[in-house]
JSON list of C-alpha atoms in Angstrom, two decimals:
[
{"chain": "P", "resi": 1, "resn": "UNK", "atom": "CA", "xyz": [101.76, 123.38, 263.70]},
{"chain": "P", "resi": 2, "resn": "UNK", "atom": "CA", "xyz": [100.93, 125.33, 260.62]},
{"chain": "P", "resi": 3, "resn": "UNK", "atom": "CA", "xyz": [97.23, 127.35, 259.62]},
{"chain": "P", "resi": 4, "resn": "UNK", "atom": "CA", "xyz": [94.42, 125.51, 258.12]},
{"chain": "P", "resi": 5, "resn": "UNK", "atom": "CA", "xyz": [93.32, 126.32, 254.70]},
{"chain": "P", "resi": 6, "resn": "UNK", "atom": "CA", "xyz": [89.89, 126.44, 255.51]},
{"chain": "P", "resi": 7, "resn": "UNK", "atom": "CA", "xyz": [89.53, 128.14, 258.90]},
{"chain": "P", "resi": 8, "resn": "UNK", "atom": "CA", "xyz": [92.50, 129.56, 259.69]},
{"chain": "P", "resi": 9, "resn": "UNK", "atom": "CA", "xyz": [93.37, 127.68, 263.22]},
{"chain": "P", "resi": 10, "resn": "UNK", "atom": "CA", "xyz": [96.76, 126.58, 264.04]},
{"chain": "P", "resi": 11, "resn": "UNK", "atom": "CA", "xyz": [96.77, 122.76, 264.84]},
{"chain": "P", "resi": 12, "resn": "UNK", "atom": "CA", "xyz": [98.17, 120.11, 263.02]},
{"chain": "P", "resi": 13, "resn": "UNK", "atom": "CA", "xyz": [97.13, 119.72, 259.42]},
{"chain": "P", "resi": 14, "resn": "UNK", "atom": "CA", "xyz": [95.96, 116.97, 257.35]},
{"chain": "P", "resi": 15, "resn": "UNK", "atom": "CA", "xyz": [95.77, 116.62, 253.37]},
{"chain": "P", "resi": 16, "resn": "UNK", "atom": "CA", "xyz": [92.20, 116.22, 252.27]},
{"chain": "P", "resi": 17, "resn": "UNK", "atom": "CA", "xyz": [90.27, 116.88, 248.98]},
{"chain": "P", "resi": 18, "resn": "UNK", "atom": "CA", "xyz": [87.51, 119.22, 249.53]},
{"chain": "P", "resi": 19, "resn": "UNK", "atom": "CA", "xyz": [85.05, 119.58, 246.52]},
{"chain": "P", "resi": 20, "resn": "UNK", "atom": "CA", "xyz": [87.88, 118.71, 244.18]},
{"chain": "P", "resi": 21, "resn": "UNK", "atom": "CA", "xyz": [90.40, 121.17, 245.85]},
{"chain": "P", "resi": 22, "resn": "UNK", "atom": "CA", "xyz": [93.74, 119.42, 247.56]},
{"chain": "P", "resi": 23, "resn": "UNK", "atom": "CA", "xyz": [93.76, 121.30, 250.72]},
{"chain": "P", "resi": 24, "resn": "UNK", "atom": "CA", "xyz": [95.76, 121.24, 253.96]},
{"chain": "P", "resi": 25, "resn": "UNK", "atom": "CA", "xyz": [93.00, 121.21, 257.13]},
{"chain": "P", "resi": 26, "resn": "UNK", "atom": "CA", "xyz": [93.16, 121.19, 260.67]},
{"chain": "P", "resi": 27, "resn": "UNK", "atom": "CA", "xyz": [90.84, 117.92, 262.05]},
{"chain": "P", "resi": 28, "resn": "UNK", "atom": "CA", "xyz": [87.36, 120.11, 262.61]},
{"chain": "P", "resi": 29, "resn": "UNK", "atom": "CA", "xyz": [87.50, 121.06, 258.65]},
{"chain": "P", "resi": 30, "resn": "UNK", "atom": "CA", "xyz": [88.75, 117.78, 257.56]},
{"chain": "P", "resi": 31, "resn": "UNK", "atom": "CA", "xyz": [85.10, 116.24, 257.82]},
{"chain": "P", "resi": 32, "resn": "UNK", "atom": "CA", "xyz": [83.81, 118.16, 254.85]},
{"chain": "P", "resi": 33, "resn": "UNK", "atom": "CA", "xyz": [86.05, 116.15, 252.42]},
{"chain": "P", "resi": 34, "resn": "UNK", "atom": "CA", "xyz": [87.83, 113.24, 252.06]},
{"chain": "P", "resi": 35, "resn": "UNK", "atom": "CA", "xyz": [91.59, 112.76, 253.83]},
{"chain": "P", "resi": 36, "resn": "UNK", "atom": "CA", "xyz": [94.21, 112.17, 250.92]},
{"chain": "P", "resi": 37, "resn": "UNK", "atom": "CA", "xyz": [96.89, 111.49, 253.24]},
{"chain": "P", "resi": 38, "resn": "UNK", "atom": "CA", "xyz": [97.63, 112.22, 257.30]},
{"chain": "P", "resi": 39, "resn": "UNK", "atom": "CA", "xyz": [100.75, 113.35, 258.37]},
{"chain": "P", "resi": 40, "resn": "UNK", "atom": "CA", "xyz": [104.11, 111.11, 259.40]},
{"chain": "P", "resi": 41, "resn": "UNK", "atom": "CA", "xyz": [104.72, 110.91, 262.50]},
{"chain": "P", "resi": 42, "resn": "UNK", "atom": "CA", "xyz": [108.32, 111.91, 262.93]},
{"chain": "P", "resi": 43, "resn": "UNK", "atom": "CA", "xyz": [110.51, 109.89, 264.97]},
{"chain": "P", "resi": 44, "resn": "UNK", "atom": "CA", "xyz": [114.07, 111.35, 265.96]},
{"chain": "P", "resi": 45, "resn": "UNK", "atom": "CA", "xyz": [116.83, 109.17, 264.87]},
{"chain": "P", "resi": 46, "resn": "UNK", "atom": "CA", "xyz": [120.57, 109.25, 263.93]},
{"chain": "P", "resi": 47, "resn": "UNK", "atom": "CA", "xyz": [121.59, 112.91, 262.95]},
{"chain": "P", "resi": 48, "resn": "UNK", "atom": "CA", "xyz": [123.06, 113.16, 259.97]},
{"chain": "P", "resi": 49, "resn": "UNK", "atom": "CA", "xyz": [126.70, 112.86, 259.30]},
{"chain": "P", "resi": 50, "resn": "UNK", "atom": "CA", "xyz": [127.60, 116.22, 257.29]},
{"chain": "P", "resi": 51, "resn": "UNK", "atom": "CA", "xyz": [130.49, 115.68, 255.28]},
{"chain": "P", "resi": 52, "resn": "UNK", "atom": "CA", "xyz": [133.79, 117.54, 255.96]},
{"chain": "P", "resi": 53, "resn": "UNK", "atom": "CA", "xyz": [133.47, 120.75, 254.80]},
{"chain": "P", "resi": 54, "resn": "UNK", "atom": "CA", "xyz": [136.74, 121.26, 251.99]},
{"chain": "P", "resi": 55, "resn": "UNK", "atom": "CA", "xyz": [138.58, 124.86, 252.55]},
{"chain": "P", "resi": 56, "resn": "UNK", "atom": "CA", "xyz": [138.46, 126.80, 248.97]},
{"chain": "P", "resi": 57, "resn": "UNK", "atom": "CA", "xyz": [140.86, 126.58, 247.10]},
{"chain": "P", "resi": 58, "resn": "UNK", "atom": "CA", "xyz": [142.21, 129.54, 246.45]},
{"chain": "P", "resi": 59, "resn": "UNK", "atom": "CA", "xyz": [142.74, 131.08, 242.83]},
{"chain": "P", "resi": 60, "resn": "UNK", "atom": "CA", "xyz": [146.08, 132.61, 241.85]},
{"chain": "P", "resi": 61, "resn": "UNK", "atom": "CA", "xyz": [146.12, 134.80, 238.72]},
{"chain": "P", "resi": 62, "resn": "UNK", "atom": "CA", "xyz": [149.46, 134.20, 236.56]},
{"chain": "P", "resi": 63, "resn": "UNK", "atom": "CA", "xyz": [150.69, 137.18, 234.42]},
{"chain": "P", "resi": 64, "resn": "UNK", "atom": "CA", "xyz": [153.58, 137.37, 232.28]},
{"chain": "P", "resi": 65, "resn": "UNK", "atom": "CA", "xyz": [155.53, 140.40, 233.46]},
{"chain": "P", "resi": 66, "resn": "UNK", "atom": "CA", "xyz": [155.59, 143.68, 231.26]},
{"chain": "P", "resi": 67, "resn": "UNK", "atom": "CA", "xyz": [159.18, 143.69, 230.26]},
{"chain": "P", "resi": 68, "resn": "UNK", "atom": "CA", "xyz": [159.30, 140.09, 228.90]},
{"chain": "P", "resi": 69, "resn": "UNK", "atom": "CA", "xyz": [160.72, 140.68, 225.54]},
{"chain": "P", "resi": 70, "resn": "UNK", "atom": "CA", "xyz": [163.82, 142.41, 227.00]},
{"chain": "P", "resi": 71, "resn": "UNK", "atom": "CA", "xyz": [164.50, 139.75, 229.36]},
{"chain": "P", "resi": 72, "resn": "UNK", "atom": "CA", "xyz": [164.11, 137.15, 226.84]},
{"chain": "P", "resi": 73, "resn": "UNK", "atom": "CA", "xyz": [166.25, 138.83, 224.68]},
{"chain": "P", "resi": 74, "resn": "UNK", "atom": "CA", "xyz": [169.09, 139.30, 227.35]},
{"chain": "P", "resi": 75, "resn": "UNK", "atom": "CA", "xyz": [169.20, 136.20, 228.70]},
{"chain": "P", "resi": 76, "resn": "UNK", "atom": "CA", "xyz": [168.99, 134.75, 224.70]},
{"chain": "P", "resi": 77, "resn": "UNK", "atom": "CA", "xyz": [172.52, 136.51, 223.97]},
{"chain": "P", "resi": 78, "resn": "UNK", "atom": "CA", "xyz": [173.68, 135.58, 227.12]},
{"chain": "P", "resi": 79, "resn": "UNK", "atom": "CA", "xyz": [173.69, 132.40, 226.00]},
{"chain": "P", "resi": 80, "resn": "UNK", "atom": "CA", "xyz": [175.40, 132.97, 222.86]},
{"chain": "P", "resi": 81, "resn": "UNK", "atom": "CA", "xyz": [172.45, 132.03, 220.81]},
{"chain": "P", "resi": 82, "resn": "UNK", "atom": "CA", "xyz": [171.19, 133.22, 217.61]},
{"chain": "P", "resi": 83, "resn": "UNK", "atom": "CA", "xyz": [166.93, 133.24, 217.04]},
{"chain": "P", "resi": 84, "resn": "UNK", "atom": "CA", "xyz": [166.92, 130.49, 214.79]},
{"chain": "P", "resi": 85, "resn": "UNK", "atom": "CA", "xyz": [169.33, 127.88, 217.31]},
{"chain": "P", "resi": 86, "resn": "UNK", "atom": "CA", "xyz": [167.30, 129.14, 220.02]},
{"chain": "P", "resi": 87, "resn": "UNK", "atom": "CA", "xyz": [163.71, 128.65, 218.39]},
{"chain": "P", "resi": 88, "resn": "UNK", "atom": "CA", "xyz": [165.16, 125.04, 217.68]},
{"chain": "P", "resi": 89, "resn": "UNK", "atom": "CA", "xyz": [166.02, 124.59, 220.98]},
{"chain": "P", "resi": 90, "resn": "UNK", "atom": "CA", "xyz": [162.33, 125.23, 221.79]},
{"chain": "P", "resi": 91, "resn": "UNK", "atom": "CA", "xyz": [160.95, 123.57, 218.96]},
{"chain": "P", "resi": 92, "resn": "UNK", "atom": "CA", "xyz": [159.04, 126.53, 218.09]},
{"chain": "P", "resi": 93, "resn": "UNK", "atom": "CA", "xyz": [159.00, 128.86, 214.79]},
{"chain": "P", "resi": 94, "resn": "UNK", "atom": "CA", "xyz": [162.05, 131.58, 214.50]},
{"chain": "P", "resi": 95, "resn": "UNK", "atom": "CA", "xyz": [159.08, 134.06, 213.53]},
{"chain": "P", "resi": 96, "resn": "UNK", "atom": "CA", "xyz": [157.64, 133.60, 216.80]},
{"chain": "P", "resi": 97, "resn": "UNK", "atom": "CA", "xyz": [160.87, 133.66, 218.48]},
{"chain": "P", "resi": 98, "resn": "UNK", "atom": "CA", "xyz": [161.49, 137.07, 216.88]},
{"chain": "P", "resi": 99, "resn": "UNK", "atom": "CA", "xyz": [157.50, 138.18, 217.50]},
{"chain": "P", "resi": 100, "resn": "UNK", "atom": "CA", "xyz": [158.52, 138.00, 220.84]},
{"chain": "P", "resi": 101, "resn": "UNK", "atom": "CA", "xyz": [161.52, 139.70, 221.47]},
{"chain": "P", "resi": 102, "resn": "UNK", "atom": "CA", "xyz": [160.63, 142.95, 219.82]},
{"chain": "P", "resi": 103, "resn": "UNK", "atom": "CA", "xyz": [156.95, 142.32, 222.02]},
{"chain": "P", "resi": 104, "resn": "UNK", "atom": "CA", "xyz": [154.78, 142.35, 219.23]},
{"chain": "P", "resi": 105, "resn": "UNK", "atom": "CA", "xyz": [153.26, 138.82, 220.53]},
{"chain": "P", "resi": 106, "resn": "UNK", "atom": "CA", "xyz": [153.31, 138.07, 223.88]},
{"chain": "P", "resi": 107, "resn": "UNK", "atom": "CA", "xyz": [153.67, 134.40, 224.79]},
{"chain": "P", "resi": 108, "resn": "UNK", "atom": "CA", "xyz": [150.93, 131.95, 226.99]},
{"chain": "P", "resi": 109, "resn": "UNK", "atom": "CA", "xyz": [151.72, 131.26, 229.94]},
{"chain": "P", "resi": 110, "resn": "UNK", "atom": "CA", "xyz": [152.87, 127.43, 228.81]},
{"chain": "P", "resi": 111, "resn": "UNK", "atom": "CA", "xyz": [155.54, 129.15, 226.41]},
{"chain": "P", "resi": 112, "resn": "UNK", "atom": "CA", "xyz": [156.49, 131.59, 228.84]},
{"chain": "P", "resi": 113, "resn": "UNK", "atom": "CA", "xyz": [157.72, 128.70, 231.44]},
{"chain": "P", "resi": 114, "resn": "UNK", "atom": "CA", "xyz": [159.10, 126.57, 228.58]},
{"chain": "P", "resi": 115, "resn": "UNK", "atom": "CA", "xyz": [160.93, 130.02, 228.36]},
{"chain": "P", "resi": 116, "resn": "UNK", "atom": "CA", "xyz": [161.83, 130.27, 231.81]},
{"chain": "P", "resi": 117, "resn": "UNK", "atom": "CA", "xyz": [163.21, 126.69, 232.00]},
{"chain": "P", "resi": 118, "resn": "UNK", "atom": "CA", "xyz": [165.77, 127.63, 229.02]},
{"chain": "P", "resi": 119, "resn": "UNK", "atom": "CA", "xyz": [166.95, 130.86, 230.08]},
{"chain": "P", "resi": 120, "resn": "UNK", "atom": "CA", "xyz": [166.27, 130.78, 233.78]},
{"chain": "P", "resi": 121, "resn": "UNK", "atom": "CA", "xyz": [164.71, 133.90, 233.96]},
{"chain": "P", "resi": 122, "resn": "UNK", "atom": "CA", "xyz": [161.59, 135.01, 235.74]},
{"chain": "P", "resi": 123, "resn": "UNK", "atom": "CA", "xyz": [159.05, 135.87, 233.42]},
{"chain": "P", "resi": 124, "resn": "UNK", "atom": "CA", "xyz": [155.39, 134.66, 234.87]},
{"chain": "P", "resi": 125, "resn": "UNK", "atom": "CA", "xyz": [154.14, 136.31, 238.30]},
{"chain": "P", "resi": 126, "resn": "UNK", "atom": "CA", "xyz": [151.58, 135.11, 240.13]},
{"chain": "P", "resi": 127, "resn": "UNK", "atom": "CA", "xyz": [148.93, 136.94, 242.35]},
{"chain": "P", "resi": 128, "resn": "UNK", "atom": "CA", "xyz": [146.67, 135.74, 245.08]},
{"chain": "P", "resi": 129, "resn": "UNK", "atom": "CA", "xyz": [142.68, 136.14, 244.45]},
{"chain": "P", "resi": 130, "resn": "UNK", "atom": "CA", "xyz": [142.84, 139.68, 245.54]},
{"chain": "P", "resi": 131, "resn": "UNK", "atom": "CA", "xyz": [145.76, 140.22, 243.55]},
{"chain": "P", "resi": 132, "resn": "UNK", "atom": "CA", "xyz": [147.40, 142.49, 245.53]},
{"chain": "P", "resi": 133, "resn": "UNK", "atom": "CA", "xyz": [150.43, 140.58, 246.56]},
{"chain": "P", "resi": 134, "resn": "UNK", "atom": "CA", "xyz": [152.88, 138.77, 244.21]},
{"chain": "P", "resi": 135, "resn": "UNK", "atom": "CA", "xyz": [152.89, 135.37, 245.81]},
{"chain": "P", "resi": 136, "resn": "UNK", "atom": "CA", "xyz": [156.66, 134.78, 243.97]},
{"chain": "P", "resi": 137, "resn": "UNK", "atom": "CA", "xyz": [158.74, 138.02, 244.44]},
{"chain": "P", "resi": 138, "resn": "UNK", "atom": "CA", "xyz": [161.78, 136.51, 245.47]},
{"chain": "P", "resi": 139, "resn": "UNK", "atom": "CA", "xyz": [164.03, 138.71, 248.09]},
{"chain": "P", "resi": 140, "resn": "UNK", "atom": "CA", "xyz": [167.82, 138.16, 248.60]},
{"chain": "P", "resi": 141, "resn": "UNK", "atom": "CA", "xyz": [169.48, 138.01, 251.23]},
{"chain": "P", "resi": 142, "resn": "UNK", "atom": "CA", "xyz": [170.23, 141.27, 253.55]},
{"chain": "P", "resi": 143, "resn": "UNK", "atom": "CA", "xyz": [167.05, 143.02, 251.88]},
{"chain": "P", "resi": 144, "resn": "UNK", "atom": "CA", "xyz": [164.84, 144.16, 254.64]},
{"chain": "P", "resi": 145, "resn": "UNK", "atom": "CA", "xyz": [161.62, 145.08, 254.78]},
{"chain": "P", "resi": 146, "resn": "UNK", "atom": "CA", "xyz": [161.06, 148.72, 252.29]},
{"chain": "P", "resi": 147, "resn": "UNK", "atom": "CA", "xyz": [158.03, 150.78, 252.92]},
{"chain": "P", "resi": 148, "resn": "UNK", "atom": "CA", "xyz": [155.66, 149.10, 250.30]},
{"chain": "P", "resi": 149, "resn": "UNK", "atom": "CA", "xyz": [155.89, 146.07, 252.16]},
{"chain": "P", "resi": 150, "resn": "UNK", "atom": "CA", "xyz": [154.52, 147.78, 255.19]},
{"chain": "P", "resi": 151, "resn": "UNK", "atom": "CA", "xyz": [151.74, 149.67, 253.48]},
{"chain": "P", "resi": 152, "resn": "UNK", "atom": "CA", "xyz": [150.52, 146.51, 251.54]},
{"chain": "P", "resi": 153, "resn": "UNK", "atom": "CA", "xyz": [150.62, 144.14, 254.89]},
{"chain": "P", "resi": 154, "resn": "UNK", "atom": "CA", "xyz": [148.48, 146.79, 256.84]},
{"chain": "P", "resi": 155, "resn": "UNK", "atom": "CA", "xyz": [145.97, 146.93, 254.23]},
{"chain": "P", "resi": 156, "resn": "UNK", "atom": "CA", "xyz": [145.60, 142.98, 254.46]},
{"chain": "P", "resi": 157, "resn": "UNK", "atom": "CA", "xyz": [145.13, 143.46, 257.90]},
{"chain": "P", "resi": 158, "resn": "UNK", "atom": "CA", "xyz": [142.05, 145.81, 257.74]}
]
């Protein structure tokens, strides 16, 4: 039930053409045009099947920790390895190699876990959406809870 066009009534409406206007008309007004089309009749069938809705998928934000080129360097001479062996190792330039330990370049994220393969250090953190929480801190054993973690999981919560 909609308003007619012409008169203003509420009935059900029909499409006519009414001195060369497309109008929509209730069945009184209809008879000073022509009827372009009447409405469907609407049957009630099947509803429709509504496809399962997918849960979002969640973003995570990866940054390279701020102390990267003294961990790289650390765990490099750990290893007993000069720049040049170790940028062969990588397959990447020695310049780049020494770019980044003095932290003049700072690495993508794709070089950064080629690093942390090779020297099995942690160097790439990564952060839910809200990024708030680390989602890989890792915790040894015997290490409790500490305050922060209290004051960041009631935040969460409100």
């Amino acid at each position: 039930m909609s308003t007619c066009d012409m008169c203003g009534k509420e009935s059900d409406l029909v499409k006519a053409r009414i001195e060369g206007t497309t109008l929509d008309v209730c069945g009184e007004c209809v008879r000073f045009g022509e009827i372009i089309s009447r409405p469907a009749i609407r049957t009630k069938g099947l509803p429709q099947r509504q496809a399962p809705l997918r849960p979002k998928r969640k973003e995570i934000l990866q940054i390279i920790v701020a102390d990267y080129a003294d961990k790289i360097k650390n765990a490099r001479e750990k290893m007993e390895l000069t720049q040049e062996e170790f940028a062969k190792k990588l397959n990447e330039r020695t310049s780049i190699m020494q770019k980044i330990e003095v932290g003049q370049f700072r690495p993508s994220i794709d070089m950064a876990r080629k690093l942390e393969s090779e020297l099995h250090v942690r160097l790439v953190e990564q952060y839910d959406e809200a990024g708030e929480i680390p989602l890989s801190t890792p915790k040894t054993k015997g290490e409790g809870f500490t305050l922060g973690d209290f004051v960041k999981v009631r935040k969460k919560q409100n």
